[in-house]
mmCIF file of C-alpha atoms and ligand atoms in Angstrom:
data_model
loop_
_atom_site.group_PDB
_atom_site.id
_atom_site.type_symbol
_atom_site.label_atom_id
_atom_site.label_comp_id
_atom_site.label_asym_id
_atom_site.label_seq_id
_atom_site.Cartn_x
_atom_site.Cartn_y
_atom_site.Cartn_z
ATOM 1 C CA MET A 6 -70.076 8.548 -56.247
ATOM 2 C CA THR A 7 -67.387 6.494 -54.545
ATOM 3 C CA PHE A 8 -64.717 8.239 -52.696
ATOM 4 C CA ASP A 9 -62.150 6.247 -50.900
ATOM 5 C CA LEU A 10 -61.113 7.456 -47.487
ATOM 6 C CA PHE A 11 -57.917 5.462 -47.760
ATOM 7 C CA ASP A 12 -56.692 6.750 -51.105
ATOM 8 C CA ASN A 13 -54.057 8.970 -49.558
ATOM 9 C CA LEU A 14 -52.620 6.484 -47.094
ATOM 10 C CA PRO A 15 -49.170 5.114 -47.739
ATOM 11 C CA GLU A 16 -48.746 1.521 -48.893
ATOM 12 C CA PRO A 17 -49.184 -1.007 -46.047
ATOM 13 C CA ASP A 18 -45.441 -1.554 -46.145
ATOM 14 C CA SER A 19 -44.547 2.000 -45.138
ATOM 15 C CA ARG A 20 -47.055 2.492 -42.337
ATOM 16 C CA GLY A 21 -44.664 1.751 -39.491
ATOM 17 C CA GLY A 22 -44.051 -1.485 -37.611
ATOM 18 C CA GLU A 23 -42.052 -3.979 -39.621
ATOM 19 C CA HIS A 24 -41.268 -3.116 -43.223
ATOM 20 C CA SER A 25 -38.277 -2.831 -45.509
ATOM 21 C CA GLU A 26 -36.737 0.033 -47.456
ATOM 22 C CA ALA A 27 -34.210 -0.274 -50.274
ATOM 23 C CA ILE A 28 -31.275 2.075 -49.661
ATOM 24 C CA GLY A 29 -29.013 1.035 -52.537
ATOM 25 C CA PRO A 30 -28.292 -1.829 -54.922
ATOM 26 C CA GLY A 31 -28.444 -4.998 -52.815
ATOM 27 C CA ALA A 32 -28.937 -2.952 -49.622
ATOM 28 C CA VAL A 33 -32.056 -2.719 -47.469
ATOM 29 C CA VAL A 34 -33.185 -1.530 -44.044
ATOM 30 C CA LEU A 35 -35.562 -3.916 -42.267
ATOM 31 C CA ARG A 36 -37.401 -1.575 -39.906
ATOM 32 C CA GLY A 37 -38.177 -3.045 -36.487
ATOM 33 C CA PHE A 38 -36.999 -6.531 -37.470
ATOM 34 C CA ALA A 39 -35.087 -7.113 -34.190
ATOM 35 C CA LEU A 40 -37.569 -5.358 -31.883
ATOM 36 C CA SER A 41 -39.261 -8.451 -30.471
ATOM 37 C CA ARG A 42 -35.847 -9.920 -29.569
ATOM 38 C CA ALA A 43 -34.226 -6.782 -28.138
ATOM 39 C CA LEU A 44 -34.259 -7.930 -24.523
ATOM 40 C CA ALA A 45 -32.708 -11.316 -25.356
ATOM 41 C CA LEU A 46 -30.092 -9.564 -27.493
ATOM 42 C CA ARG A 47 -29.183 -7.197 -24.649
ATOM 43 C CA GLN A 48 -28.773 -10.140 -22.258
ATOM 44 C CA ALA A 49 -26.592 -12.005 -24.745
ATOM 45 C CA ILE A 50 -24.428 -8.899 -25.267
ATOM 46 C CA GLU A 51 -23.951 -8.675 -21.484
ATOM 47 C CA GLN A 52 -22.780 -12.295 -21.453
ATOM 48 C CA VAL A 53 -20.277 -11.662 -24.248
ATOM 49 C CA HIS A 54 -19.063 -8.516 -22.469
ATOM 50 C CA ALA A 55 -18.486 -10.511 -19.240
ATOM 51 C CA GLN A 56 -16.028 -12.775 -21.118
ATOM 52 C CA ALA A 57 -14.610 -10.272 -23.606
ATOM 53 C CA PRO A 58 -15.081 -6.698 -22.329
ATOM 54 C CA PHE A 59 -15.633 -3.739 -24.648
ATOM 55 C CA ARG A 60 -12.384 -1.929 -25.399
ATOM 56 C CA HIS A 61 -11.175 0.996 -27.507
ATOM 57 C CA LEU A 62 -9.010 -0.347 -30.323
ATOM 58 C CA VAL A 63 -6.181 1.632 -31.888
ATOM 59 C CA THR A 64 -6.152 2.290 -35.639
ATOM 60 C CA PRO A 65 -3.081 1.454 -37.738
ATOM 61 C CA GLY A 66 -2.460 5.224 -37.787
ATOM 62 C CA GLY A 67 -2.232 5.242 -33.986
ATOM 63 C CA PHE A 68 -5.612 6.800 -33.107
ATOM 64 C CA ARG A 69 -7.798 5.413 -30.319
ATOM 65 C CA MET A 70 -11.260 4.647 -31.717
ATOM 66 C CA SER A 71 -14.114 6.459 -29.960
ATOM 67 C CA VAL A 72 -16.424 3.465 -30.482
ATOM 68 C CA ALA A 73 -15.793 0.623 -28.013
ATOM 69 C CA MET A 74 -15.775 -2.882 -29.507
ATOM 70 C CA THR A 75 -15.848 -6.571 -28.705
ATOM 71 C CA ASN A 76 -16.611 -9.736 -30.689
ATOM 72 C CA CYS A 77 -18.160 -13.157 -30.564
ATOM 73 C CA GLY A 78 -17.993 -16.064 -32.989
ATOM 74 C CA THR A 79 -15.069 -18.048 -34.341
ATOM 75 C CA LEU A 80 -13.428 -14.885 -35.691
ATOM 76 C CA GLY A 81 -13.266 -11.371 -34.250
ATOM 77 C CA TRP A 82 -12.400 -8.109 -35.990
ATOM 78 C CA VAL A 83 -9.412 -6.338 -34.437
ATOM 79 C CA SER A 84 -7.282 -3.312 -35.203
ATOM 80 C CA ASP A 85 -3.861 -2.298 -33.924
ATOM 81 C CA GLU A 86 -0.671 -0.648 -35.148
ATOM 82 C CA ARG A 87 -0.119 -3.591 -37.504
ATOM 83 C CA GLY A 88 -3.450 -3.171 -39.313
ATOM 84 C CA TYR A 89 -6.984 -4.555 -39.421
ATOM 85 C CA ARG A 90 -7.585 -8.290 -39.356
ATOM 86 C CA TYR A 91 -9.768 -11.130 -38.130
ATOM 87 C CA ASP A 92 -8.372 -13.081 -35.204
ATOM 88 C CA PRO A 93 -9.737 -16.304 -33.630
ATOM 89 C CA ASN A 94 -8.481 -15.074 -30.234
ATOM 90 C CA ASP A 95 -9.150 -11.998 -28.150
ATOM 91 C CA PRO A 96 -5.759 -10.257 -28.095
ATOM 92 C CA ASP A 97 -6.477 -8.904 -24.570
ATOM 93 C CA SER A 98 -6.997 -12.349 -22.990
ATOM 94 C CA GLY A 99 -5.334 -14.686 -25.495
ATOM 95 C CA ARG A 100 -8.487 -16.826 -25.373
ATOM 96 C CA PRO A 101 -10.945 -17.589 -28.194
ATOM 97 C CA TRP A 102 -13.774 -15.070 -28.575
ATOM 98 C CA PRO A 103 -17.023 -16.131 -26.831
ATOM 99 C CA ALA A 104 -19.272 -18.372 -28.927
ATOM 100 C CA MET A 105 -21.966 -16.619 -30.926
ATOM 101 C CA PRO A 106 -25.231 -16.793 -28.928
ATOM 102 C CA ALA A 107 -27.995 -18.765 -30.677
ATOM 103 C CA VAL A 108 -30.309 -15.729 -30.657
ATOM 104 C CA PHE A 109 -27.674 -13.843 -32.711
ATOM 105 C CA VAL A 110 -27.166 -16.595 -35.293
ATOM 106 C CA GLU A 111 -30.885 -17.067 -35.819
ATOM 107 C CA LEU A 112 -31.646 -13.346 -36.133
ATOM 108 C CA ALA A 113 -28.822 -12.803 -38.638
ATOM 109 C CA ARG A 114 -29.950 -15.749 -40.736
ATOM 110 C CA GLU A 115 -33.586 -14.603 -40.784
ATOM 111 C CA ALA A 116 -32.717 -10.984 -41.581
ATOM 112 C CA ALA A 117 -30.412 -11.966 -44.443
ATOM 113 C CA ALA A 118 -33.088 -14.254 -45.891
ATOM 114 C CA ALA A 119 -35.714 -11.486 -45.611
ATOM 115 C CA ALA A 120 -33.365 -9.216 -47.560
ATOM 116 C CA GLY A 121 -32.842 -11.772 -50.338
ATOM 117 C CA TYR A 122 -29.703 -13.503 -49.083
ATOM 118 C CA PRO A 123 -30.779 -17.023 -48.049
ATOM 119 C CA GLY A 124 -28.362 -19.413 -46.356
ATOM 120 C CA PHE A 125 -26.318 -16.780 -44.487
ATOM 121 C CA VAL A 126 -24.216 -18.383 -41.738
ATOM 122 C CA PRO A 127 -22.088 -15.748 -39.968
ATOM 123 C CA ASP A 128 -18.818 -16.749 -38.303
ATOM 124 C CA ALA A 129 -18.020 -13.289 -36.906
ATOM 125 C CA CYS A 130 -20.042 -10.765 -34.926
ATOM 126 C CA LEU A 131 -18.486 -7.395 -34.147
ATOM 127 C CA ILE A 132 -20.272 -5.550 -31.342
ATOM 128 C CA ASN A 133 -19.924 -1.756 -31.401
ATOM 129 C CA ARG A 134 -20.821 0.447 -28.430
ATOM 130 C CA TYR A 135 -21.481 4.161 -28.972
ATOM 131 C CA THR A 136 -22.009 6.934 -26.436
ATOM 132 C CA PRO A 137 -23.213 10.432 -27.425
ATOM 133 C CA GLY A 138 -20.564 12.219 -29.494
ATOM 134 C CA THR A 139 -18.885 9.046 -30.764
ATOM 135 C CA ARG A 140 -18.750 8.362 -34.488
ATOM 136 C CA LEU A 141 -17.371 5.912 -37.029
ATOM 137 C CA SER A 142 -15.697 7.563 -39.987
ATOM 138 C CA LEU A 143 -16.347 6.469 -43.594
ATOM 139 C CA HIS A 144 -14.810 3.092 -44.364
ATOM 140 C CA GLN A 145 -15.213 -0.044 -46.439
ATOM 141 C CA ASP A 146 -15.660 -3.533 -44.944
ATOM 142 C CA ARG A 147 -13.151 -5.478 -46.970
ATOM 143 C CA ASN A 148 -11.213 -7.719 -44.587
ATOM 144 C CA GLU A 149 -13.641 -10.599 -45.101
ATOM 145 C CA ARG A 150 -12.500 -13.462 -47.291
ATOM 146 C CA ASP A 151 -15.865 -14.093 -48.941
ATOM 147 C CA LEU A 152 -17.293 -10.897 -50.385
ATOM 148 C CA HIS A 153 -20.302 -12.812 -51.769
ATOM 149 C CA ALA A 154 -21.857 -13.020 -48.311
ATOM 150 C CA PRO A 155 -23.832 -9.969 -47.168
ATOM 151 C CA ILE A 156 -23.345 -8.049 -43.926
ATOM 152 C CA VAL A 157 -26.179 -7.894 -41.405
ATOM 153 C CA SER A 158 -26.100 -4.899 -39.069
ATOM 154 C CA VAL A 159 -28.462 -4.642 -36.076
ATOM 155 C CA SER A 160 -29.099 -1.323 -34.285
ATOM 156 C CA LEU A 161 -30.140 -1.210 -30.620
ATOM 157 C CA GLY A 162 -30.646 1.709 -28.231
ATOM 158 C CA LEU A 163 -30.177 5.327 -29.249
ATOM 159 C CA PRO A 164 -30.922 6.173 -32.879
ATOM 160 C CA ALA A 165 -28.065 7.059 -35.222
ATOM 161 C CA VAL A 166 -27.469 8.453 -38.688
ATOM 162 C CA PHE A 167 -25.970 5.782 -40.929
ATOM 163 C CA LEU A 168 -23.895 7.371 -43.689
ATOM 164 C CA PHE A 169 -24.187 5.300 -46.836
ATOM 165 C CA GLY A 170 -21.964 6.362 -49.712
ATOM 166 C CA GLY A 171 -20.861 4.639 -52.877
ATOM 167 C CA ALA A 172 -17.973 2.716 -54.345
ATOM 168 C CA ARG A 173 -15.635 5.716 -54.052
ATOM 169 C CA ARG A 174 -14.709 7.537 -50.883
ATOM 170 C CA ALA A 175 -15.637 10.844 -52.543
ATOM 171 C CA ASP A 176 -19.243 9.727 -53.241
ATOM 172 C CA ARG A 177 -21.492 11.899 -51.102
ATOM 173 C CA PRO A 178 -23.195 9.636 -48.533
ATOM 174 C CA ALA A 179 -26.940 9.410 -47.995
ATOM 175 C CA ARG A 180 -28.001 9.947 -44.374
ATOM 176 C CA ILE A 181 -30.214 7.119 -43.134
ATOM 177 C CA ARG A 182 -31.712 7.140 -39.656
ATOM 178 C CA VAL A 183 -31.319 3.757 -37.943
ATOM 179 C CA ALA A 184 -33.335 3.243 -34.767
ATOM 180 C CA HIS A 185 -33.688 0.588 -32.073
ATOM 181 C CA GLY A 186 -34.581 -2.739 -33.709
ATOM 182 C CA ASP A 187 -33.705 -1.752 -37.280
ATOM 183 C CA ILE A 188 -31.468 -4.051 -39.331
ATOM 184 C CA VAL A 189 -29.417 -3.004 -42.357
ATOM 185 C CA VAL A 190 -28.511 -5.834 -44.739
ATOM 186 C CA TRP A 191 -26.199 -5.186 -47.647
ATOM 187 C CA GLY A 192 -24.311 -7.190 -50.152
ATOM 188 C CA GLY A 193 -23.974 -7.839 -53.849
ATOM 189 C CA PRO A 194 -23.353 -4.649 -55.804
ATOM 190 C CA SER A 195 -23.026 -2.448 -52.681
ATOM 191 C CA ARG A 196 -20.936 -4.853 -50.588
ATOM 192 C CA LEU A 197 -17.863 -2.602 -50.753
ATOM 193 C CA PHE A 198 -19.633 0.770 -50.518
ATOM 194 C CA TYR A 199 -18.225 3.354 -48.106
ATOM 195 C CA HIS A 200 -20.247 3.885 -44.948
ATOM 196 C CA GLY A 201 -20.022 5.246 -41.418
ATOM 197 C CA ILE A 202 -21.949 6.579 -38.435
ATOM 198 C CA ALA A 203 -22.397 10.322 -37.795
ATOM 199 C CA PRO A 204 -21.626 11.586 -34.267
ATOM 200 C CA LEU A 205 -24.282 10.124 -31.971
ATOM 201 C CA ALA A 206 -26.792 12.634 -30.586
ATOM 202 C CA ASP A 207 -27.643 12.803 -26.885
ATOM 203 C CA GLY A 208 -30.615 10.823 -25.702
ATOM 204 C CA ASP A 209 -31.971 8.391 -23.171
ATOM 205 C CA HIS A 210 -33.276 5.079 -24.456
ATOM 206 C CA PRO A 211 -35.731 3.090 -22.292
ATOM 207 C CA LEU A 212 -33.802 -0.189 -22.718
ATOM 208 C CA LEU A 213 -30.210 1.002 -23.134
ATOM 209 C CA GLY A 214 -29.996 4.447 -21.545
ATOM 210 C CA THR A 215 -27.325 6.619 -23.135
ATOM 211 C CA LEU A 216 -25.940 3.907 -25.431
ATOM 212 C CA ARG A 217 -26.252 2.693 -28.981
ATOM 213 C CA LEU A 218 -25.204 -0.926 -29.552
ATOM 214 C CA ASN A 219 -24.607 -2.299 -33.029
ATOM 215 C CA LEU A 220 -24.125 -5.951 -33.981
ATOM 216 C CA THR A 221 -22.428 -6.494 -37.330
ATOM 217 C CA PHE A 222 -22.531 -10.061 -38.622
ATOM 218 C CA ARG A 223 -20.157 -11.231 -41.324
ATOM 219 C CA LYS A 224 -18.859 -14.340 -42.951
ATOM 220 C CA ALA A 225 -15.211 -13.495 -42.467
ATOM 221 C CA GLY A 226 -13.355 -16.798 -42.877
HETATM 222 C C1 MD6 B 302 -22.565 0.726 -37.038
HETATM 223 N N1 MD6 B 302 -21.693 -0.293 -38.948
HETATM 224 O O1 MD6 B 302 -23.681 0.674 -37.529
HETATM 225 C C2 MD6 B 302 -21.358 0.499 -37.876
HETATM 226 N N2 MD6 B 302 -20.613 -2.059 -41.810
HETATM 227 O O2 MD6 B 302 -22.362 0.961 -35.855
HETATM 228 C C3 MD6 B 302 -20.886 -0.626 -39.945
HETATM 229 O O3 MD6 B 302 -19.738 -0.262 -40.041
HETATM 230 C C4 MD6 B 302 -21.452 -1.464 -40.981
HETATM 231 O O4 MD6 B 302 -23.691 -1.051 -40.263
HETATM 232 C C5 MD6 B 302 -21.086 -2.811 -42.804
HETATM 233 C C6 MD6 B 302 -22.424 -3.009 -42.979
HETATM 234 C C7 MD6 B 302 -23.312 -2.423 -42.125
HETATM 235 C C8 MD6 B 302 -22.831 -1.623 -41.089
HETATM 236 FE FE1 FE B 303 -18.589 -1.192 -41.586
#
């Protein structure tokens, strides 16, 4: 008789460490993909912040966003009373956004390729900073000129619940836990799907304390 001790183990891919999970058409979570570069990413974020500090933008409806934001790259995402747009300059300083650090560009390119989107060259990186209680309500990312390019979204620090809906605002979103080092890549059929971040739970992360940082890479121009 042969009986296999390992029959009931999950596939190698789902045993933890680095693996990927499909979360929708053209959308995947690469678990742990950024982990080995987390320290370099944190340092690079500090350098961007020194030149272009995090700030709370105002929505076109006049509400102050609870998530603090900054940008690097040739284009930065901004919001004010006039609407959402990409701007080559930081409206607070009037200067161009800081250049995208090499460690960012390389990570985004590798993650996109791993998710089936080779040749991704981002020109915009939005950096989101969350503290416990902050959230990002359901929205579509549709201010980018080229909707063929995917979006690469890197999570660092405290874990969050990524709400991933469908093509219509009324589609009930799936709740996907995104932890330190995870990368969500989406594009193709789900490029315009509604998504958001549920209110961040309390916690204390060894590298980032009471923060969640999110890098969202796009080809915006
Ligand atoms: C966040 N992310 O994770 C907010 N958008 O903090 C986004 O809004 C987002 O994660 C497009 C694609 C992936 C994302
Ligand atoms: Fe988004």
